[in-house]
mmCIF file of C-alpha atoms in Angstrom:
data_model
loop_
_atom_site.group_PDB
_atom_site.id
_atom_site.type_symbol
_atom_site.label_atom_id
_atom_site.label_comp_id
_atom_site.label_asym_id
_atom_site.label_seq_id
_atom_site.Cartn_x
_atom_site.Cartn_y
_atom_site.Cartn_z
ATOM 1 C CA MET C 1 -62.837 331.319 2.867
ATOM 2 C CA GLU C 2 -61.305 333.412 5.679
ATOM 3 C CA SER C 3 -58.595 335.778 4.765
ATOM 4 C CA LEU C 4 -55.071 334.950 5.785
ATOM 5 C CA HIS C 5 -54.698 337.358 8.432
ATOM 6 C CA LEU C 6 -56.996 335.615 10.656
ATOM 7 C CA VAL C 7 -55.649 333.384 13.398
ATOM 8 C CA GLU C 8 -55.823 329.732 12.414
ATOM 9 C CA THR C 9 -54.162 326.659 13.861
ATOM 10 C CA LEU C 10 -53.539 323.278 12.359
ATOM 11 C CA LEU C 11 -52.083 321.204 15.161
ATOM 12 C CA PRO C 12 -49.350 319.038 13.362
ATOM 13 C CA GLY C 13 -47.918 322.148 11.607
ATOM 14 C CA LEU C 14 -48.001 324.075 14.767
ATOM 15 C CA HIS C 15 -45.932 321.603 16.646
ATOM 16 C CA HIS C 16 -43.497 321.031 13.687
ATOM 17 C CA HIS C 17 -42.670 324.732 13.503
ATOM 18 C CA HIS C 18 -42.589 325.388 17.146
ATOM 19 C CA PRO C 19 -40.925 322.489 18.924
ATOM 20 C CA ARG C 20 -41.074 322.635 22.796
ATOM 21 C CA THR C 21 -39.630 320.492 25.379
ATOM 22 C CA ASN C 22 -41.734 319.204 28.295
ATOM 23 C CA ALA C 23 -40.430 321.785 30.533
ATOM 24 C CA ASN C 24 -41.156 324.602 28.218
ATOM 25 C CA ARG C 25 -44.645 323.197 27.599
ATOM 26 C CA ASN C 26 -45.262 323.375 31.324
ATOM 27 C CA LYS C 27 -43.982 326.929 31.573
ATOM 28 C CA VAL C 28 -46.554 327.948 29.097
ATOM 29 C CA PHE C 29 -49.329 327.034 31.455
ATOM 30 C CA ARG C 30 -48.055 328.797 34.572
ATOM 31 C CA SER C 31 -49.565 332.083 33.636
ATOM 32 C CA VAL C 32 -53.058 330.684 34.280
ATOM 33 C CA LYS C 33 -52.234 330.393 37.969
ATOM 34 C CA VAL C 34 -53.228 334.061 38.607
ATOM 35 C CA PHE C 35 -56.462 334.427 40.535
ATOM 36 C CA PHE C 36 -58.850 337.216 39.931
ATOM 37 C CA SER C 37 -61.356 338.455 42.414
ATOM 38 C CA ASN C 38 -64.130 339.025 39.801
ATOM 39 C CA PRO C 39 -63.760 336.114 37.187
ATOM 40 C CA ARG C 40 -65.493 336.796 33.886
ATOM 41 C CA LYS C 41 -68.892 335.095 33.122
ATOM 42 C CA CYS C 42 -68.998 332.053 30.946
ATOM 43 C CA GLN C 43 -72.200 330.903 29.419
ATOM 44 C CA CYS C 44 -72.626 327.122 29.698
ATOM 45 C CA PHE C 45 -74.835 324.753 27.666
ATOM 46 C CA ASP C 46 -74.638 321.663 29.679
ATOM 47 C CA LEU C 47 -76.002 318.759 27.598
ATOM 48 C CA HIS C 48 -73.691 316.085 29.038
ATOM 49 C CA ASP C 49 -76.352 313.557 29.487
ATOM 50 C CA LYS C 50 -77.484 313.921 25.912
ATOM 51 C CA MET C 51 -76.137 312.494 22.571
ATOM 52 C CA VAL C 52 -76.162 315.305 20.038
ATOM 53 C CA PRO C 53 -75.453 314.416 16.338
ATOM 54 C CA TYR C 54 -72.113 315.866 15.310
ATOM 55 C CA LYS C 55 -73.449 317.982 12.468
ATOM 56 C CA LYS C 56 -75.904 319.746 14.809
ATOM 57 C CA ALA C 57 -73.230 320.697 17.304
ATOM 58 C CA TRP C 58 -70.914 321.702 14.549
ATOM 59 C CA THR C 59 -73.458 324.069 13.027
ATOM 60 C CA TRP C 60 -74.301 325.400 16.590
ATOM 61 C CA GLN C 61 -70.673 326.239 17.267
ATOM 62 C CA LYS C 62 -70.126 328.158 14.028
ATOM 63 C CA ARG C 63 -73.193 330.062 14.711
ATOM 64 C CA ILE C 64 -71.959 331.179 18.099
ATOM 65 C CA VAL C 65 -68.534 332.003 16.647
ATOM 66 C CA GLU C 66 -70.247 334.308 14.119
ATOM 67 C CA GLU C 67 -72.290 336.034 16.881
ATOM 68 C CA LYS C 68 -69.211 336.531 18.831
ATOM 69 C CA LYS C 69 -67.277 338.087 15.737
ATOM 70 C CA ALA C 70 -70.234 340.479 15.264
ATOM 71 C CA LEU C 71 -69.879 341.589 18.893
ATOM 72 C CA ILE C 72 -66.161 342.262 18.575
ATOM 73 C CA ASP C 73 -66.648 344.142 15.405
ATOM 74 C CA GLY C 74 -69.227 346.292 17.109
ATOM 75 C CA ASN C 75 -66.848 346.849 19.878
ATOM 76 C CA GLN C 76 -69.165 345.218 22.288
ATOM 77 C CA ASP C 77 -68.296 342.850 25.164
ATOM 78 C CA CYS C 78 -67.833 339.284 23.994
ATOM 79 C CA PRO C 79 -68.535 336.652 26.624
ATOM 80 C CA ASP C 80 -67.122 333.266 26.703
ATOM 81 C CA THR C 81 -69.234 330.134 26.033
ATOM 82 C CA VAL C 82 -68.660 326.543 26.764
ATOM 83 C CA ILE C 83 -70.722 323.490 25.440
ATOM 84 C CA LEU C 84 -70.511 320.109 27.079
ATOM 85 C CA LEU C 85 -72.237 316.995 25.393
ATOM 86 C CA GLN C 86 -71.851 313.485 23.907
ATOM 87 C CA HIS C 87 -72.055 312.625 20.306
ATOM 88 C CA SER C 88 -73.761 309.879 18.419
ATOM 89 C CA PRO C 89 -71.156 307.677 16.825
ATOM 90 C CA VAL C 90 -69.079 309.648 14.308
ATOM 91 C CA TYR C 91 -65.540 309.920 12.717
ATOM 92 C CA THR C 92 -64.240 313.421 12.402
ATOM 93 C CA MET C 93 -61.084 314.560 10.428
ATOM 94 C CA GLY C 94 -59.118 317.824 10.569
ATOM 95 C CA THR C 95 -58.845 320.092 7.460
ATOM 96 C CA GLY C 96 -55.620 318.383 6.356
ATOM 97 C CA SER C 97 -56.363 314.889 7.603
ATOM 98 C CA SER C 98 -55.222 311.912 5.369
ATOM 99 C CA GLU C 99 -57.474 309.187 4.416
ATOM 100 C CA ASP C 100 -54.485 306.869 4.853
ATOM 101 C CA TYR C 101 -55.549 306.787 8.433
ATOM 102 C CA LEU C 102 -58.863 305.298 7.754
ATOM 103 C CA ASN C 103 -58.945 301.521 7.904
ATOM 104 C CA PHE C 104 -62.021 301.471 5.794
ATOM 105 C CA ASP C 105 -63.390 302.805 2.403
ATOM 106 C CA VAL C 106 -64.719 306.317 3.168
ATOM 107 C CA LYS C 107 -67.708 305.467 0.825
ATOM 108 C CA ASP C 108 -68.620 302.458 3.036
ATOM 109 C CA ALA C 109 -67.831 303.839 6.432
ATOM 110 C CA PRO C 110 -69.273 302.254 9.702
ATOM 111 C CA PHE C 111 -70.387 305.634 10.761
ATOM 112 C CA ASP C 112 -70.724 309.163 9.335
ATOM 113 C CA VAL C 113 -67.353 310.789 8.471
ATOM 114 C CA TYR C 114 -67.104 314.596 8.517
ATOM 115 C CA ARG C 115 -63.992 316.640 7.365
ATOM 116 C CA THR C 116 -63.929 319.684 9.583
ATOM 117 C CA GLU C 117 -61.879 322.870 9.909
ATOM 118 C CA ARG C 118 -60.140 321.975 13.140
ATOM 119 C CA GLY C 119 -56.576 320.847 13.329
ATOM 120 C CA GLY C 120 -55.426 317.344 13.941
ATOM 121 C CA GLU C 121 -56.044 313.964 12.220
ATOM 122 C CA VAL C 122 -58.996 311.581 12.356
ATOM 123 C CA THR C 123 -60.646 310.603 15.721
ATOM 124 C CA TYR C 124 -63.926 308.891 16.880
ATOM 125 C CA HIS C 125 -66.804 310.505 19.029
ATOM 126 C CA GLY C 126 -69.401 308.289 20.659
ATOM 127 C CA PRO C 127 -71.447 307.595 23.737
ATOM 128 C CA GLY C 128 -69.565 307.634 26.969
ATOM 129 C CA GLN C 129 -67.233 310.262 25.675
ATOM 130 C CA LEU C 130 -67.487 313.776 27.136
ATOM 131 C CA VAL C 131 -66.922 316.478 24.544
ATOM 132 C CA MET C 132 -66.183 320.022 25.611
ATOM 133 C CA TYR C 133 -66.359 322.752 23.151
ATOM 134 C CA PRO C 134 -65.018 326.148 24.623
ATOM 135 C CA ILE C 135 -66.011 328.990 22.368
ATOM 136 C CA ILE C 136 -63.930 331.750 24.061
ATOM 137 C CA ASN C 137 -62.355 335.024 23.159
ATOM 138 C CA LEU C 138 -58.733 334.766 23.788
ATOM 139 C CA ARG C 139 -58.453 338.539 23.836
ATOM 140 C CA ASN C 140 -59.826 337.900 27.545
ATOM 141 C CA HIS C 141 -57.099 335.380 28.367
ATOM 142 C CA GLU C 142 -53.943 334.964 26.559
ATOM 143 C CA MET C 143 -53.465 335.472 22.824
ATOM 144 C CA ASP C 144 -51.196 332.483 22.466
ATOM 145 C CA LEU C 145 -52.259 329.309 20.884
ATOM 146 C CA HIS C 146 -49.615 327.226 22.684
ATOM 147 C CA TRP C 147 -50.991 328.523 26.062
ATOM 148 C CA TYR C 148 -54.449 327.580 25.014
ATOM 149 C CA LEU C 149 -53.626 324.053 24.080
ATOM 150 C CA ARG C 150 -51.518 323.536 27.131
ATOM 151 C CA THR C 151 -54.353 324.991 29.348
ATOM 152 C CA LEU C 152 -56.937 322.618 27.845
ATOM 153 C CA GLU C 153 -54.613 319.833 28.604
ATOM 154 C CA GLU C 154 -54.246 321.128 32.211
ATOM 155 C CA VAL C 155 -58.019 321.001 32.656
ATOM 156 C CA VAL C 156 -58.072 317.227 31.769
ATOM 157 C CA ILE C 157 -55.004 316.422 33.872
ATOM 158 C CA ARG C 158 -56.495 318.048 36.835
ATOM 159 C CA VAL C 159 -59.857 316.170 36.296
ATOM 160 C CA LEU C 160 -58.101 312.904 36.237
ATOM 161 C CA SER C 161 -56.096 313.620 39.227
ATOM 162 C CA SER C 162 -58.755 315.234 41.518
ATOM 163 C CA ALA C 163 -61.734 313.121 40.512
ATOM 164 C CA PHE C 164 -60.202 309.708 39.943
ATOM 165 C CA SER C 165 -56.609 309.746 41.324
ATOM 166 C CA ILE C 166 -55.214 308.901 37.891
ATOM 167 C CA LYS C 167 -51.870 310.334 37.186
ATOM 168 C CA ALA C 168 -51.809 311.816 33.573
ATOM 169 C CA SER C 169 -49.329 313.823 31.648
ATOM 170 C CA ARG C 170 -48.519 315.467 28.475
ATOM 171 C CA LEU C 171 -46.089 313.950 25.869
ATOM 172 C CA ASP C 172 -43.606 316.111 24.128
ATOM 173 C CA GLY C 173 -44.623 316.966 20.686
ATOM 174 C CA LEU C 174 -47.996 315.430 20.846
ATOM 175 C CA THR C 175 -51.125 317.215 21.732
ATOM 176 C CA GLY C 176 -53.714 315.598 24.210
ATOM 177 C CA VAL C 177 -53.618 313.903 27.641
ATOM 178 C CA TRP C 178 -51.892 310.502 28.292
ATOM 179 C CA VAL C 179 -51.823 307.894 30.961
ATOM 180 C CA GLY C 180 -48.672 305.851 30.224
ATOM 181 C CA ASN C 181 -49.033 304.878 26.453
ATOM 182 C CA GLN C 182 -52.817 305.417 26.432
ATOM 183 C CA LYS C 183 -54.267 308.642 25.051
ATOM 184 C CA VAL C 184 -57.374 309.399 27.047
ATOM 185 C CA ALA C 185 -58.234 312.918 25.839
ATOM 186 C CA ALA C 186 -57.848 314.323 22.213
ATOM 187 C CA ILE C 187 -57.810 317.878 21.542
ATOM 188 C CA GLY C 188 -58.366 319.607 18.037
ATOM 189 C CA ILE C 189 -59.113 323.231 17.750
ATOM 190 C CA ARG C 190 -59.733 326.166 15.266
ATOM 191 C CA VAL C 191 -59.169 329.706 16.117
ATOM 192 C CA SER C 192 -60.537 332.698 14.048
ATOM 193 C CA LYS C 193 -60.142 336.276 15.072
ATOM 194 C CA TRP C 194 -58.860 334.962 18.374
ATOM 195 C CA ILE C 195 -62.267 333.109 18.898
ATOM 196 C CA THR C 196 -61.897 329.396 19.768
ATOM 197 C CA TYR C 197 -64.047 326.645 18.685
ATOM 198 C CA HIS C 198 -63.948 322.737 18.515
ATOM 199 C CA GLY C 199 -62.107 321.535 21.640
ATOM 200 C CA LEU C 200 -61.453 318.355 23.659
ATOM 201 C CA ALA C 201 -62.855 314.813 23.918
ATOM 202 C CA LEU C 202 -62.394 312.822 27.143
ATOM 203 C CA ASN C 203 -62.937 309.080 27.108
ATOM 204 C CA VAL C 204 -64.902 308.185 30.082
ATOM 205 C CA THR C 205 -66.926 304.987 29.491
ATOM 206 C CA THR C 206 -66.443 304.949 25.731
ATOM 207 C CA ASP C 207 -66.490 301.774 23.911
ATOM 208 C CA LEU C 208 -63.044 301.871 22.300
ATOM 209 C CA THR C 209 -63.760 299.327 19.539
ATOM 210 C CA PRO C 210 -64.511 302.024 16.872
ATOM 211 C CA PHE C 211 -60.929 303.310 17.256
ATOM 212 C CA ASN C 212 -59.694 300.123 15.718
ATOM 213 C CA SER C 213 -61.148 301.288 12.434
ATOM 214 C CA ILE C 214 -58.894 304.153 12.219
ATOM 215 C CA VAL C 215 -55.324 305.400 13.265
ATOM 216 C CA PRO C 216 -56.474 307.684 16.027
ATOM 217 C CA CYS C 217 -54.868 311.225 15.639
ATOM 218 C CA GLY C 218 -52.438 309.650 13.114
ATOM 219 C CA ILE C 219 -50.430 307.933 15.878
ATOM 220 C CA ARG C 220 -49.669 304.335 15.068
ATOM 221 C CA ASP C 221 -47.457 303.339 17.971
ATOM 222 C CA ARG C 222 -49.750 304.329 20.906
ATOM 223 C CA GLN C 223 -53.129 303.229 22.291
ATOM 224 C CA VAL C 224 -56.359 304.871 23.190
ATOM 225 C CA GLY C 225 -57.697 304.504 26.712
ATOM 226 C CA SER C 226 -60.645 305.410 28.919
ATOM 227 C CA ILE C 227 -61.197 306.231 32.475
ATOM 228 C CA LYS C 228 -63.389 303.240 32.909
ATOM 229 C CA CYS C 229 -60.649 300.934 31.632
ATOM 230 C CA LEU C 230 -57.856 302.625 33.776
ATOM 231 C CA LEU C 231 -59.854 302.275 36.944
ATOM 232 C CA GLU C 232 -60.647 298.599 36.497
ATOM 233 C CA ASP C 233 -62.560 298.263 39.852
ATOM 234 C CA GLY C 234 -66.102 298.332 38.824
ATOM 235 C CA GLU C 235 -66.861 300.520 41.833
ATOM 236 C CA HIS C 236 -68.970 303.039 39.854
ATOM 237 C CA GLY C 237 -71.539 302.359 37.180
ATOM 238 C CA ASP C 238 -71.133 304.077 33.671
ATOM 239 C CA LEU C 239 -73.509 306.930 34.530
ATOM 240 C CA ARG C 240 -71.939 307.664 37.700
ATOM 241 C CA LEU C 241 -68.528 307.946 36.040
ATOM 242 C CA ILE C 242 -69.961 310.312 33.411
ATOM 243 C CA ASP C 243 -71.564 312.403 36.230
ATOM 244 C CA ILE C 244 -68.386 312.547 38.259
ATOM 245 C CA ALA C 245 -66.287 313.447 35.095
ATOM 246 C CA HIS C 246 -68.803 316.038 33.935
ATOM 247 C CA GLU C 247 -68.887 317.753 37.353
ATOM 248 C CA SER C 248 -65.137 317.789 37.484
ATOM 249 C CA LEU C 249 -64.560 319.050 33.948
ATOM 250 C CA LEU C 250 -66.671 322.193 34.552
ATOM 251 C CA LYS C 251 -65.134 322.806 37.924
ATOM 252 C CA GLU C 252 -61.561 322.505 36.649
ATOM 253 C CA PHE C 253 -62.336 324.434 33.434
ATOM 254 C CA SER C 254 -63.885 327.250 35.606
ATOM 255 C CA GLU C 255 -60.839 327.352 37.870
ATOM 256 C CA VAL C 256 -58.069 326.999 35.244
ATOM 257 C CA PHE C 257 -59.513 329.607 32.912
ATOM 258 C CA GLN C 258 -60.695 331.771 35.817
ATOM 259 C CA LEU C 259 -64.321 331.975 34.701
ATOM 260 C CA HIS C 260 -67.656 331.911 36.497
ATOM 261 C CA ILE C 261 -69.889 329.262 34.949
ATOM 262 C CA GLU C 262 -73.475 330.352 34.283
ATOM 263 C CA LYS C 263 -75.696 327.472 32.871
ATOM 264 C CA GLN C 264 -78.002 328.562 30.161
ATOM 265 C CA THR C 265 -81.113 327.060 28.843
ATOM 266 C CA VAL C 266 -80.899 325.540 25.366
ATOM 267 C CA SER C 267 -83.571 327.391 23.112
ATOM 268 C CA ASP C 268 -82.733 325.663 19.826
ATOM 269 C CA LEU C 269 -85.522 323.160 19.317
ATOM 270 C CA ASP C 270 -83.322 321.165 16.988
ATOM 271 C CA ILE C 271 -80.586 320.756 19.554
ATOM 272 C CA LEU C 272 -83.172 319.805 22.178
ATOM 273 C CA LYS C 273 -84.241 316.761 20.143
ATOM 274 C CA ALA C 274 -80.988 315.082 21.118
ATOM 275 C CA GLU C 275 -81.466 311.687 22.745
ATOM 276 C CA PRO C 276 -80.762 311.152 26.441
ATOM 277 C CA PHE C 277 -77.846 308.895 27.189
ATOM 278 C CA ARG C 278 -78.857 305.989 29.320
ATOM 279 C CA ARG C 279 -76.478 303.133 29.352
ATOM 280 C CA LEU C 280 -77.110 300.274 31.846
ATOM 281 C CA GLU C 281 -75.323 300.275 35.124
#
């Protein structure tokens, strides 16, 4: 167990003790609009067209976090990393999540259920949902958890606007990105020694049916949405929507966090066994 002096965040408690208005939430983000002539490098493991089992990705993240902690302890440079992928169908719960938000017996769950160390309540991951795991050293950015959460939201808001002409927003007191009453992106993070992991999940072409078996993020009076459902025009096939969203996510992440993306080859043979995602157009 990590000692108490390490930075940790459990989202519900974070918002309960630090209420912010929408205006203040937006003010937190403004500091990222500073442009640098020499942005820091960010290693990128781009598996957006693969379905990686949740447990593999979770183990991979924690291994990278430990490597970064060792670099910091050795007073060495600690570069940022981002992983982009899809998951096979799975439910995940935050460290303090309540099973009251599961509409099934956890011993007879429709998919695997994992309780993790991230903040937030239960959510679903599956094909057609792009999951971004930034594993970054906040010492290189802003050592402020509210700033980090608002900045992740800003990345998604920009993606929806620039790539799909969808106007999205934040809702006061709720973490994530919303279009009207529909939550299209969920965010749940953990921060240890100012190194972030876990991250955000954006519903692109996701089958939303599995969300009916849970109370997503513990919010009973709102819905879950996807880019595909919001567009309702059938102009693009599923694979094209995934490609557009993936390209825009990396672009906006790079610009908002002022990072130069450098794609890396995945050397872990276990991760490489992930299945390619090929849904019919």
